Amino acid sequence: MHEHGLGPNSAISRLPEIKLFDKDARTYTFDLYLVDMARVYKEGKEDMRLIGENTVKEMFHTAVGLLSVSLVSMDKTTIYEALFEKSSVTIFIISRDDDCTGRLMETNSSISKNKKNQKAEENVKFMAKLREAFHAVSSKSTDDDDDAYESGTEEASDFGLVFASDISSGSDGEESDEEDKQELSKGTVENKDDDDNDTTEECCDDKTAISSESCSERADDDEDTAKKCSHGYHSFLASCLERKLKVKEVFLDKNAKNLHSNDLLPLLGPENRIAAVCNFRARKVDNKKRVIHITFLSVKKHLRRLGIGTRIIDIIKTPQMSGLYDAMVVHADLNATEFFARNGFSGDPLLNKQWASFANEYVNCLLMTYFPPLSFGSPITSSSKLIQSIDKSIDKWLVDTGNVHQMQYTLCKRLRAEVLRLQNQLLAQDSLVQVLKREVVKQAHIIEELRRRLQKCGGDADASTSDPDTITFTMLPPPLGPDAQLSMCFNGVTLRDCAGDMDVPSFSPP
């Protein structure tokens, strides 16, 4: 593997081809290449080494173009620098030439069939834009020293015209026939391996949210890096626009009806062959955790229904590609969160809090994380580093769990003691209320007995008697009626209502 542990130890590695099928069981074959851009440019072989039929430099510019039309708010300088990062590698998915020519036949056949309708007029306007952009770019590509991308200098002369059919909005794109549109729409619905917006970007504001001090320190180096890796930008863009014009002119020719797909082979360029591109890197978090960071992922719009994006994610997840890692993260575009969620990524904020060191590098996107399985399926022994790591994690988990259990158990025991105390207090209060109730009933009976005795002794005696021991009716409380006697029963009276915490004196009959 490389020093960063991503892929084979080679600047350019060809990976096994992949075969995918659409809803009509049509087979698409793609070639895969893993490229370390920084290493290729360091060796000075960007114009000699090939990725398929094209040079590394051509595919580098093509990848930037495809990413720029997918991530419309991303500045190309940021894309160039990310793909040129020393700790990153880029996967190129390349279509076969027969599929590319077939695509050109499908998207341009309506030009020769309908030369007098509204679509023909739209095609003429589109070709006028192509010619205008081609002349503008060609004038900039004459000076070899200035043939590099500069942020904010381009207008209509953009990759948006080259990849017109892959712009999500479709406002300035090529117009395909209605049947093709319906096929694409159905394919997107029926094949849910990829979203219609199968892209991910780290930043949607063209700028990274890095501190001003670090920006000022790296400004000169970044400018030199961007200029070096984007050299030949205008020349390449001009060649793409020229090929685009020639393809349109071929289908406008009177002999276009007899055109065969093989006749378009000389007009194929890297912009036709590239199907998808993905850039990812390895990062260290707290000098302990190894994290795979997917920086960019973009798939051509008409191929998204095949599940290419999911296949790329599956390749990156393997230890053969990324080595052993603790997590895989992505700054997902807000339109692609469902795609990554289906591929095992989680956007839980608490889960992603551990990546705070680089979580805020980019804005207008959602940080999502995928955690690999404990074992990648390879035979392991008890002495392997993986098992040792698992054992350490288990021990740490046991300690943390024990601390939590201790706190929870202590709290439960204290709650139990509090409940027991309240129960005893309630029983004591209830007992006191019952004692007081019996005492009141007892006193009531004594009063009734005294009243009866008084009546027997002559309650109608002269009120003017001077005997102080004589008891009169006015000295006794009124007799208790039946309702009053029944109300003496306990009816939910508490200690606080009866006597509070005060001592209640005992009563005895006279």
Coordinates of C-alpha atoms in Angstrom, one line a residue:
M1 CA 0.0 0.0 0.0
H2 CA 0.9 3.7 -0.2
E3 CA 2.3 5.5 2.8
H4 CA -1.2 6.6 3.6
G5 CA -2.4 3.0 3.4
L6 CA -4.9 3.5 0.5
G7 CA -4.8 1.0 -2.3
P8 CA -1.8 -0.8 -3.9
N9 CA 1.7 0.7 -3.7
S10 CA 1.6 2.3 -7.1
A11 CA 0.9 5.7 -8.5
I12 CA -1.6 4.3 -10.9
S13 CA -3.3 1.0 -10.3
R14 CA -5.9 -0.8 -12.4
L15 CA -8.6 -2.4 -10.4
P16 CA -10.9 -5.3 -11.4
E17 CA -13.6 -4.2 -13.9
I18 CA -17.2 -4.1 -12.8
K19 CA -20.4 -5.1 -14.7
L20 CA -23.7 -3.5 -14.0
F21 CA -27.2 -4.0 -15.4
D22 CA -30.1 -1.6 -16.1
K23 CA -33.8 -2.4 -15.8
D24 CA -33.7 -3.8 -19.4
A25 CA -30.9 -6.2 -18.5
R26 CA -28.5 -4.3 -20.6
T27 CA -24.9 -4.9 -19.5
Y28 CA -22.5 -2.0 -18.8
T29 CA -18.8 -2.7 -18.3
F30 CA -16.6 -0.2 -16.5
D31 CA -12.8 0.0 -16.0
L32 CA -11.6 1.2 -12.6
Y33 CA -8.3 3.0 -11.9
L34 CA -6.9 4.2 -8.6
V35 CA -4.6 7.2 -9.0
D36 CA -2.4 9.0 -6.6
M37 CA -2.3 12.4 -8.3
A38 CA 0.3 14.0 -6.0
R39 CA 2.7 11.1 -6.7
V40 CA 2.2 11.2 -10.5
Y41 CA 2.8 14.9 -10.6
K42 CA 5.8 14.6 -8.3
E43 CA 7.3 12.1 -10.8
G44 CA 6.5 14.5 -13.6
K45 CA 4.7 11.8 -15.6
E46 CA 1.2 13.4 -15.8
D47 CA 1.5 13.8 -19.6
M48 CA 2.9 10.2 -20.2
R49 CA 1.0 7.9 -17.9
L50 CA -2.4 6.8 -19.1
I51 CA -5.7 6.1 -17.5
G52 CA -7.4 4.1 -20.2
E53 CA -7.1 5.9 -23.5
N54 CA -6.2 9.3 -22.0
T55 CA -3.3 10.9 -20.0
V56 CA -3.4 11.5 -16.3
K57 CA -3.6 15.3 -16.8
E58 CA -6.6 14.9 -19.1
M59 CA -8.4 12.8 -16.7
F60 CA -7.5 15.1 -13.8
H61 CA -9.1 18.1 -15.6
T62 CA -12.1 15.9 -16.6
A63 CA -12.6 14.9 -13.0
V64 CA -12.6 18.5 -11.9
G65 CA -15.1 19.3 -14.6
L66 CA -17.5 16.6 -13.6
L67 CA -17.3 17.5 -10.0
S68 CA -17.7 21.2 -10.7
V69 CA -21.0 20.7 -12.6
S70 CA -22.3 18.4 -9.8
L71 CA -21.2 20.7 -7.0
V72 CA -22.2 24.0 -8.6
S73 CA -21.2 26.1 -5.6
M74 CA -17.8 24.5 -5.2
D75 CA -14.8 26.5 -6.5
K76 CA -12.6 24.6 -8.9
T77 CA -9.5 25.7 -7.0
T78 CA -10.8 23.8 -3.9
I79 CA -11.4 20.7 -6.1
Y80 CA -8.0 20.8 -7.7
E81 CA -6.3 21.1 -4.3
A82 CA -8.4 18.3 -2.8
L83 CA -7.6 15.9 -5.6
F84 CA -3.9 16.9 -5.4
E85 CA -3.7 16.3 -1.6
K86 CA -0.8 14.0 -0.7
S87 CA -2.9 11.8 1.6
S88 CA -5.7 11.2 -0.9
V89 CA -6.3 9.0 -3.9
T90 CA -8.9 9.2 -6.6
I91 CA -10.9 6.4 -8.2
F92 CA -11.8 6.8 -11.9
I93 CA -14.7 4.8 -13.3
I94 CA -14.3 4.6 -17.1
S95 CA -17.0 3.6 -19.6
R96 CA -16.2 1.4 -22.6
D97 CA -16.0 3.1 -26.0
D98 CA -19.1 1.3 -27.4
D99 CA -21.2 2.5 -24.5
C100 CA -19.9 6.1 -25.1
T101 CA -20.7 6.1 -28.8
G102 CA -24.1 4.6 -28.1
R103 CA -24.8 7.4 -25.6
L104 CA -23.8 10.0 -28.3
M105 CA -26.1 8.3 -30.8
E106 CA -29.0 8.4 -28.3
T107 CA -28.6 12.0 -27.2
N108 CA -28.0 13.5 -30.7
S109 CA -30.2 11.4 -33.0
S110 CA -33.1 13.8 -32.6
I111 CA -31.0 16.5 -34.3
S112 CA -30.9 14.8 -37.7
K113 CA -34.6 13.6 -37.3
N114 CA -36.1 17.0 -36.4
K115 CA -34.2 19.7 -38.2
K116 CA -37.2 22.0 -38.5
N117 CA -38.9 21.8 -35.2
Q118 CA -38.4 23.7 -31.9
K119 CA -35.7 21.3 -30.7
A120 CA -33.6 22.1 -33.8
E121 CA -33.8 25.8 -33.0
E122 CA -32.7 25.1 -29.4
N123 CA -29.8 23.0 -30.8
V124 CA -28.7 25.9 -33.0
K125 CA -28.7 28.2 -29.9
F126 CA -26.7 25.7 -28.0
M127 CA -24.1 25.4 -30.7
A128 CA -23.8 29.2 -30.8
K129 CA -23.0 29.1 -27.1
L130 CA -20.4 26.3 -27.8
R131 CA -18.7 28.4 -30.5
E132 CA -18.6 31.5 -28.4
A133 CA -17.2 29.6 -25.4
F134 CA -14.7 27.8 -27.7
H135 CA -13.3 31.1 -29.1
A136 CA -13.1 32.6 -25.6
V137 CA -11.2 29.7 -24.2
S138 CA -8.9 29.3 -27.2
S139 CA -7.7 32.8 -26.8
K140 CA -6.7 32.1 -23.2
S141 CA -4.9 28.8 -24.1
T142 CA -2.4 30.4 -26.5
D143 CA -0.2 31.6 -23.6
D144 CA 1.4 28.6 -22.0
D145 CA 2.3 30.5 -18.8
D146 CA -1.2 31.6 -18.2
D147 CA -2.9 28.3 -19.2
A148 CA -4.1 27.6 -15.6
Y149 CA -7.4 28.0 -13.9
E150 CA -8.0 31.2 -12.0
S151 CA -11.0 31.4 -9.7
G152 CA -13.8 33.7 -10.8
T153 CA -12.4 34.3 -14.4
E154 CA -14.8 32.2 -16.4
E155 CA -18.3 32.9 -17.5
A156 CA -20.0 30.9 -20.3
S157 CA -16.7 29.1 -21.1
D158 CA -17.3 26.5 -18.4
F159 CA -17.4 22.7 -18.1
G160 CA -21.2 23.3 -17.8
L161 CA -21.3 23.2 -21.6
V162 CA -19.1 20.1 -21.8
F163 CA -21.2 18.1 -19.3
A164 CA -24.4 19.9 -20.2
S165 CA -26.5 16.7 -19.9
D166 CA -25.2 16.0 -16.4
I167 CA -26.2 19.4 -14.8
S168 CA -28.9 18.6 -12.3
S169 CA -31.0 21.6 -13.1
G170 CA -30.9 21.0 -16.8
S171 CA -31.5 24.6 -17.6
D172 CA -28.7 25.0 -20.0
G173 CA -28.2 21.4 -20.9
E174 CA -28.8 19.4 -24.0
E175 CA -32.3 18.3 -24.8
S176 CA -32.7 14.6 -25.2
D177 CA -35.9 13.0 -26.6
E178 CA -39.0 12.4 -24.4
E179 CA -38.4 8.6 -24.5
D180 CA -34.9 9.0 -23.0
K181 CA -36.2 11.3 -20.3
Q182 CA -38.9 8.8 -19.3
E183 CA -36.3 5.9 -19.2
L184 CA -34.1 8.0 -16.9
S185 CA -37.0 8.9 -14.7
K186 CA -38.2 5.3 -14.4
G187 CA -34.7 4.0 -13.8
T188 CA -34.2 6.4 -10.9
V189 CA -37.3 5.3 -9.2
E190 CA -36.9 1.6 -9.8
N191 CA -33.3 1.3 -8.9
K192 CA -32.8 2.9 -5.5
D193 CA -29.1 2.1 -5.1
D194 CA -28.2 5.7 -6.0
D195 CA -30.0 9.0 -5.5
D196 CA -30.7 11.3 -8.4
N197 CA -28.3 13.6 -6.7
D198 CA -25.5 11.1 -6.1
T199 CA -22.9 13.6 -5.1
T200 CA -21.1 14.7 -2.0
E201 CA -19.3 17.9 -1.3
E202 CA -17.3 19.2 1.6
C203 CA -18.4 22.8 1.1
C204 CA -21.1 24.6 -0.7
D205 CA -19.8 28.1 -0.2
D206 CA -16.7 27.8 -2.3
K207 CA -14.5 28.4 0.8
T208 CA -13.4 26.3 3.6
A209 CA -14.0 27.6 7.1
I210 CA -10.3 27.5 8.2
S211 CA -8.9 30.1 10.5
S212 CA -7.6 33.3 8.9
E213 CA -4.1 32.6 10.3
S214 CA -3.7 29.2 8.8
C215 CA -5.1 30.6 5.5
S216 CA -2.5 33.4 5.4
E217 CA 0.3 31.0 6.2
R218 CA -0.7 28.5 3.4
A219 CA -1.9 31.0 0.9
D220 CA 1.3 31.1 -1.2
D221 CA 1.7 27.3 -1.2
D222 CA -2.0 26.7 -2.1
E223 CA -1.7 29.2 -4.9
D224 CA 1.4 27.5 -6.3
T225 CA -0.3 24.0 -5.9
A226 CA -3.5 25.1 -7.6
K227 CA -1.6 26.7 -10.5
K228 CA 0.6 23.6 -10.9
C229 CA -2.2 21.0 -10.9
S230 CA -4.5 23.2 -13.1
H231 CA -1.9 23.9 -15.7
G232 CA -3.3 23.3 -19.2
Y233 CA -6.9 24.0 -18.0
H234 CA -7.9 26.3 -20.9
S235 CA -6.3 24.1 -23.5
F236 CA -8.1 21.0 -22.3
L237 CA -11.4 22.9 -22.0
A238 CA -11.0 24.2 -25.6
S239 CA -10.4 20.6 -26.9
C240 CA -13.5 19.4 -25.1
L241 CA -15.6 22.2 -26.6
E242 CA -14.2 21.5 -30.0
R243 CA -15.1 17.8 -29.9
K244 CA -18.5 18.8 -28.7
L245 CA -19.0 21.1 -31.7
K246 CA -17.8 18.4 -34.1
V247 CA -20.2 15.9 -32.7
K248 CA -23.1 18.3 -33.2
E249 CA -22.0 19.1 -36.7
V250 CA -21.8 15.4 -37.6
F251 CA -25.4 14.9 -36.7
L252 CA -26.4 18.1 -38.6
D253 CA -24.8 16.7 -41.8
K254 CA -27.2 15.5 -44.5
N255 CA -25.6 12.0 -44.3
A256 CA -26.2 11.7 -40.6
K257 CA -29.0 9.1 -41.2
N258 CA -26.3 6.6 -42.3
L259 CA -24.1 7.4 -39.4
H260 CA -22.8 4.4 -37.4
S261 CA -21.6 4.4 -33.8
N262 CA -18.1 3.4 -34.9
D263 CA -17.9 6.6 -36.9
L264 CA -17.9 8.5 -33.6
L265 CA -14.9 6.8 -32.1
P266 CA -12.4 9.5 -33.2
L267 CA -14.6 12.1 -31.6
L268 CA -14.5 10.5 -28.1
G269 CA -12.7 12.3 -25.4
P270 CA -12.1 11.8 -21.6
E271 CA -15.3 13.8 -21.0
N272 CA -17.2 11.0 -22.7
R273 CA -15.4 8.1 -21.2
I274 CA -15.5 9.2 -17.5
A275 CA -18.5 7.7 -15.7
A276 CA -17.8 8.6 -12.1
V277 CA -15.0 9.9 -9.9
C278 CA -14.4 9.6 -6.2
N279 CA -11.7 11.1 -4.1
F280 CA -10.9 10.0 -0.5
R281 CA -8.1 10.3 2.0
A282 CA -6.9 8.9 5.3
R283 CA -6.8 11.1 8.4
K284 CA -5.7 10.7 12.0
V285 CA -7.9 11.8 14.8
D286 CA -6.3 12.4 18.2
N287 CA -3.3 10.4 17.0
K288 CA -5.3 7.3 17.7
K289 CA -8.2 6.8 15.3
R290 CA -7.6 6.2 11.6
V291 CA -10.5 7.7 9.6
I292 CA -11.2 7.4 5.9
H293 CA -12.7 10.7 4.7
I294 CA -14.6 10.6 1.4
T295 CA -14.0 14.0 -0.1
F296 CA -15.9 13.9 -3.4
L297 CA -18.1 11.5 -5.2
S298 CA -19.9 12.2 -8.4
V299 CA -21.6 10.0 -11.0
K300 CA -22.8 11.0 -14.4
K301 CA -26.5 11.7 -14.3
H302 CA -27.6 9.1 -16.9
L303 CA -25.6 6.4 -15.2
R304 CA -26.8 6.9 -11.6
R305 CA -29.6 4.5 -12.0
L306 CA -27.1 1.6 -12.3
G307 CA -25.9 1.8 -8.7
I308 CA -22.3 3.0 -9.5
G309 CA -22.2 5.1 -6.4
T310 CA -23.1 2.2 -4.1
R311 CA -20.5 0.0 -5.8
I312 CA -17.8 2.7 -5.3
I313 CA -18.7 3.0 -1.6
D314 CA -18.5 -0.8 -1.2
I315 CA -15.0 -0.8 -2.8
I316 CA -13.7 1.9 -0.5
K317 CA -15.1 0.0 2.6
T318 CA -13.0 -3.0 1.9
P319 CA -9.7 -3.4 3.9
Q320 CA -7.9 -4.2 0.6
M321 CA -8.6 -0.6 -0.5
S322 CA -8.6 1.4 2.8
G323 CA -6.7 -0.9 5.2
L324 CA -7.9 -1.2 8.8
Y325 CA -9.8 1.9 9.9
D326 CA -11.9 3.0 12.8
A327 CA -14.6 5.0 10.9
M328 CA -15.4 6.3 7.5
V329 CA -16.8 9.9 7.3
V330 CA -18.2 12.1 4.5
H331 CA -19.4 15.7 4.3
A332 CA -22.5 14.8 2.4
D333 CA -24.3 17.2 0.2
L334 CA -27.8 17.9 1.6
N335 CA -29.3 16.2 -1.5
A336 CA -27.3 13.0 -1.0
T337 CA -28.0 12.2 2.7
E338 CA -30.5 9.5 1.9
F339 CA -28.0 7.8 -0.5
F340 CA -25.4 7.7 2.2
A341 CA -27.9 6.6 4.8
R342 CA -28.8 3.6 2.6
N343 CA -25.1 2.7 2.5
G344 CA -24.8 2.6 6.3
F345 CA -23.8 6.1 7.1
S346 CA -25.3 7.9 10.1
G347 CA -25.9 11.6 10.6
D348 CA -26.5 11.4 14.3
P349 CA -24.9 14.6 15.9
L350 CA -23.8 12.8 19.1
L351 CA -22.2 10.1 17.1
N352 CA -20.3 12.5 14.9
K353 CA -19.3 14.8 17.8
Q354 CA -16.0 12.8 18.0
W355 CA -14.9 14.3 14.6
A356 CA -15.1 17.8 15.9
S357 CA -11.5 18.5 14.8
F358 CA -12.5 18.6 11.2
A359 CA -16.3 18.6 11.3
N360 CA -16.5 22.4 10.7
E361 CA -14.1 22.6 7.9
Y362 CA -17.0 22.8 5.4
V363 CA -20.5 24.2 5.5
N364 CA -23.9 23.6 3.9
C365 CA -23.4 19.8 4.3
L366 CA -24.1 17.0 6.8
L367 CA -21.3 15.1 8.4
M368 CA -22.1 11.4 8.3
T369 CA -20.2 8.4 9.7
Y370 CA -19.9 4.7 8.8
F371 CA -18.4 2.2 11.3
P372 CA -16.9 -1.0 9.9
P373 CA -17.6 -4.4 11.3
L374 CA -15.4 -5.7 14.1
S375 CA -13.9 -8.3 11.7
F376 CA -13.4 -8.0 7.9
G377 CA -13.8 -11.7 7.4
S378 CA -10.1 -12.5 7.4
P379 CA -8.8 -15.3 9.6
I380 CA -7.5 -13.9 12.9
T381 CA -5.9 -15.3 16.1
S382 CA -6.1 -14.3 19.7
S383 CA -2.8 -12.5 19.4
S384 CA -3.8 -10.3 16.5
K385 CA -3.9 -6.6 16.8
L386 CA -7.7 -6.6 16.0
I387 CA -8.5 -8.9 18.9
Q388 CA -6.2 -7.0 21.3
S389 CA -8.0 -3.8 20.2
I390 CA -11.4 -5.4 20.8
D391 CA -10.3 -6.6 24.3
K392 CA -9.1 -3.2 25.2
S393 CA -12.4 -1.7 24.1
I394 CA -14.3 -4.3 26.1
D395 CA -12.3 -3.6 29.2
K396 CA -12.9 0.1 28.9
W397 CA -16.5 -0.5 28.3
L398 CA -16.7 -2.7 31.4
V399 CA -15.1 0.0 33.5
D400 CA -17.4 2.7 32.2
T401 CA -20.4 0.5 32.5
G402 CA -19.4 -0.4 36.1
N403 CA -19.2 3.3 37.0
V404 CA -22.6 3.9 35.5
H405 CA -24.0 0.8 37.3
Q406 CA -22.6 2.0 40.6
M407 CA -24.3 5.4 40.3
Q408 CA -27.6 3.9 39.2
Y409 CA -27.6 1.3 42.0
T410 CA -26.7 3.9 44.7
L411 CA -29.5 6.2 43.4
C412 CA -32.0 3.3 43.5
K413 CA -31.0 2.3 47.0
R414 CA -31.4 5.8 48.3
L415 CA -34.8 6.1 46.6
R416 CA -35.8 2.8 48.2
A417 CA -34.8 4.1 51.7
E418 CA -36.7 7.3 51.1
V419 CA -39.8 5.4 50.1
L420 CA -39.5 3.2 53.2
R421 CA -39.2 6.3 55.4
L422 CA -42.3 7.9 53.9
Q423 CA -44.2 4.6 54.4
N424 CA -43.3 4.5 58.1
Q425 CA -44.2 8.1 58.5
L426 CA -47.6 7.6 56.8
L427 CA -48.3 4.6 59.0
A428 CA -47.5 6.6 62.2
Q429 CA -49.7 9.4 61.0
D430 CA -52.6 7.0 60.3
S431 CA -52.2 5.3 63.7
L432 CA -52.3 8.7 65.4
V433 CA -55.5 9.7 63.5
Q434 CA -57.1 6.4 64.5
V435 CA -56.3 7.1 68.2
L436 CA -57.6 10.6 68.0
K437 CA -60.8 9.4 66.3
R438 CA -61.4 6.8 69.1
E439 CA -60.8 9.5 71.7
V440 CA -63.3 11.8 70.2
V441 CA -65.9 9.1 70.0
K442 CA -65.2 8.2 73.6
Q443 CA -65.6 11.8 74.8
A444 CA -68.9 12.0 72.8
H445 CA -70.3 9.0 74.7
I446 CA -69.3 10.5 78.0
I447 CA -71.1 13.7 77.2
E448 CA -74.2 11.7 76.2
E449 CA -74.1 9.8 79.4
L450 CA -73.8 13.0 81.5
R451 CA -76.8 14.4 79.6
R452 CA -78.9 11.4 80.5
R453 CA -77.9 11.5 84.1
L454 CA -78.8 15.2 84.3
Q455 CA -82.2 14.5 82.8
K456 CA -82.9 11.8 85.5
C457 CA -81.9 14.1 88.3
G458 CA -84.4 16.8 87.3
G459 CA -83.1 18.9 84.5
D460 CA -86.1 21.3 85.1
A461 CA -84.8 22.4 88.5
D462 CA -84.9 26.1 89.4
A463 CA -82.3 28.0 87.5
S464 CA -81.8 30.3 90.5
T465 CA -80.3 27.6 92.7
S466 CA -77.1 28.6 94.3
D467 CA -75.5 25.1 94.4
P468 CA -72.3 25.4 92.4
D469 CA -72.2 21.6 91.8
T470 CA -75.5 21.7 89.9
I471 CA -75.1 20.9 86.2
T472 CA -77.4 22.8 83.9
F473 CA -78.2 22.1 80.2
T474 CA -76.4 25.3 79.2
M475 CA -73.2 24.0 80.5
L476 CA -73.2 20.9 78.2
P477 CA -72.6 20.8 74.5
P478 CA -75.6 20.1 72.2
P479 CA -76.4 16.5 71.7
L480 CA -74.9 14.7 68.7
G481 CA -77.3 13.9 65.9
P482 CA -77.1 10.7 63.7
D483 CA -75.2 12.5 60.9
A484 CA -72.7 14.0 63.3
Q485 CA -72.0 10.6 64.8
L486 CA -71.4 9.0 61.3
S487 CA -69.1 11.8 60.4
M488 CA -66.8 10.8 63.2
C489 CA -65.5 8.0 60.9
F490 CA -62.0 8.5 59.4
N491 CA -62.2 10.1 56.0
G492 CA -58.7 10.6 54.7
V493 CA -57.5 13.0 57.4
T494 CA -53.7 13.3 57.5
L495 CA -51.4 14.0 60.4
R496 CA -50.7 17.5 59.1
D497 CA -54.5 18.2 59.0
C498 CA -55.1 16.8 62.5
A499 CA -52.1 17.7 64.6
G500 CA -49.1 18.2 62.4
D501 CA -45.8 17.3 64.2
M502 CA -47.2 18.5 67.6
D503 CA -47.7 16.1 70.5
V504 CA -51.4 15.5 71.1
P505 CA -52.3 15.3 74.8
S506 CA -54.3 12.4 76.0
F507 CA -57.8 12.7 77.4
S508 CA -59.4 10.9 80.3
P509 CA -63.0 11.0 81.4
P510 CA -63.8 13.0 84.5

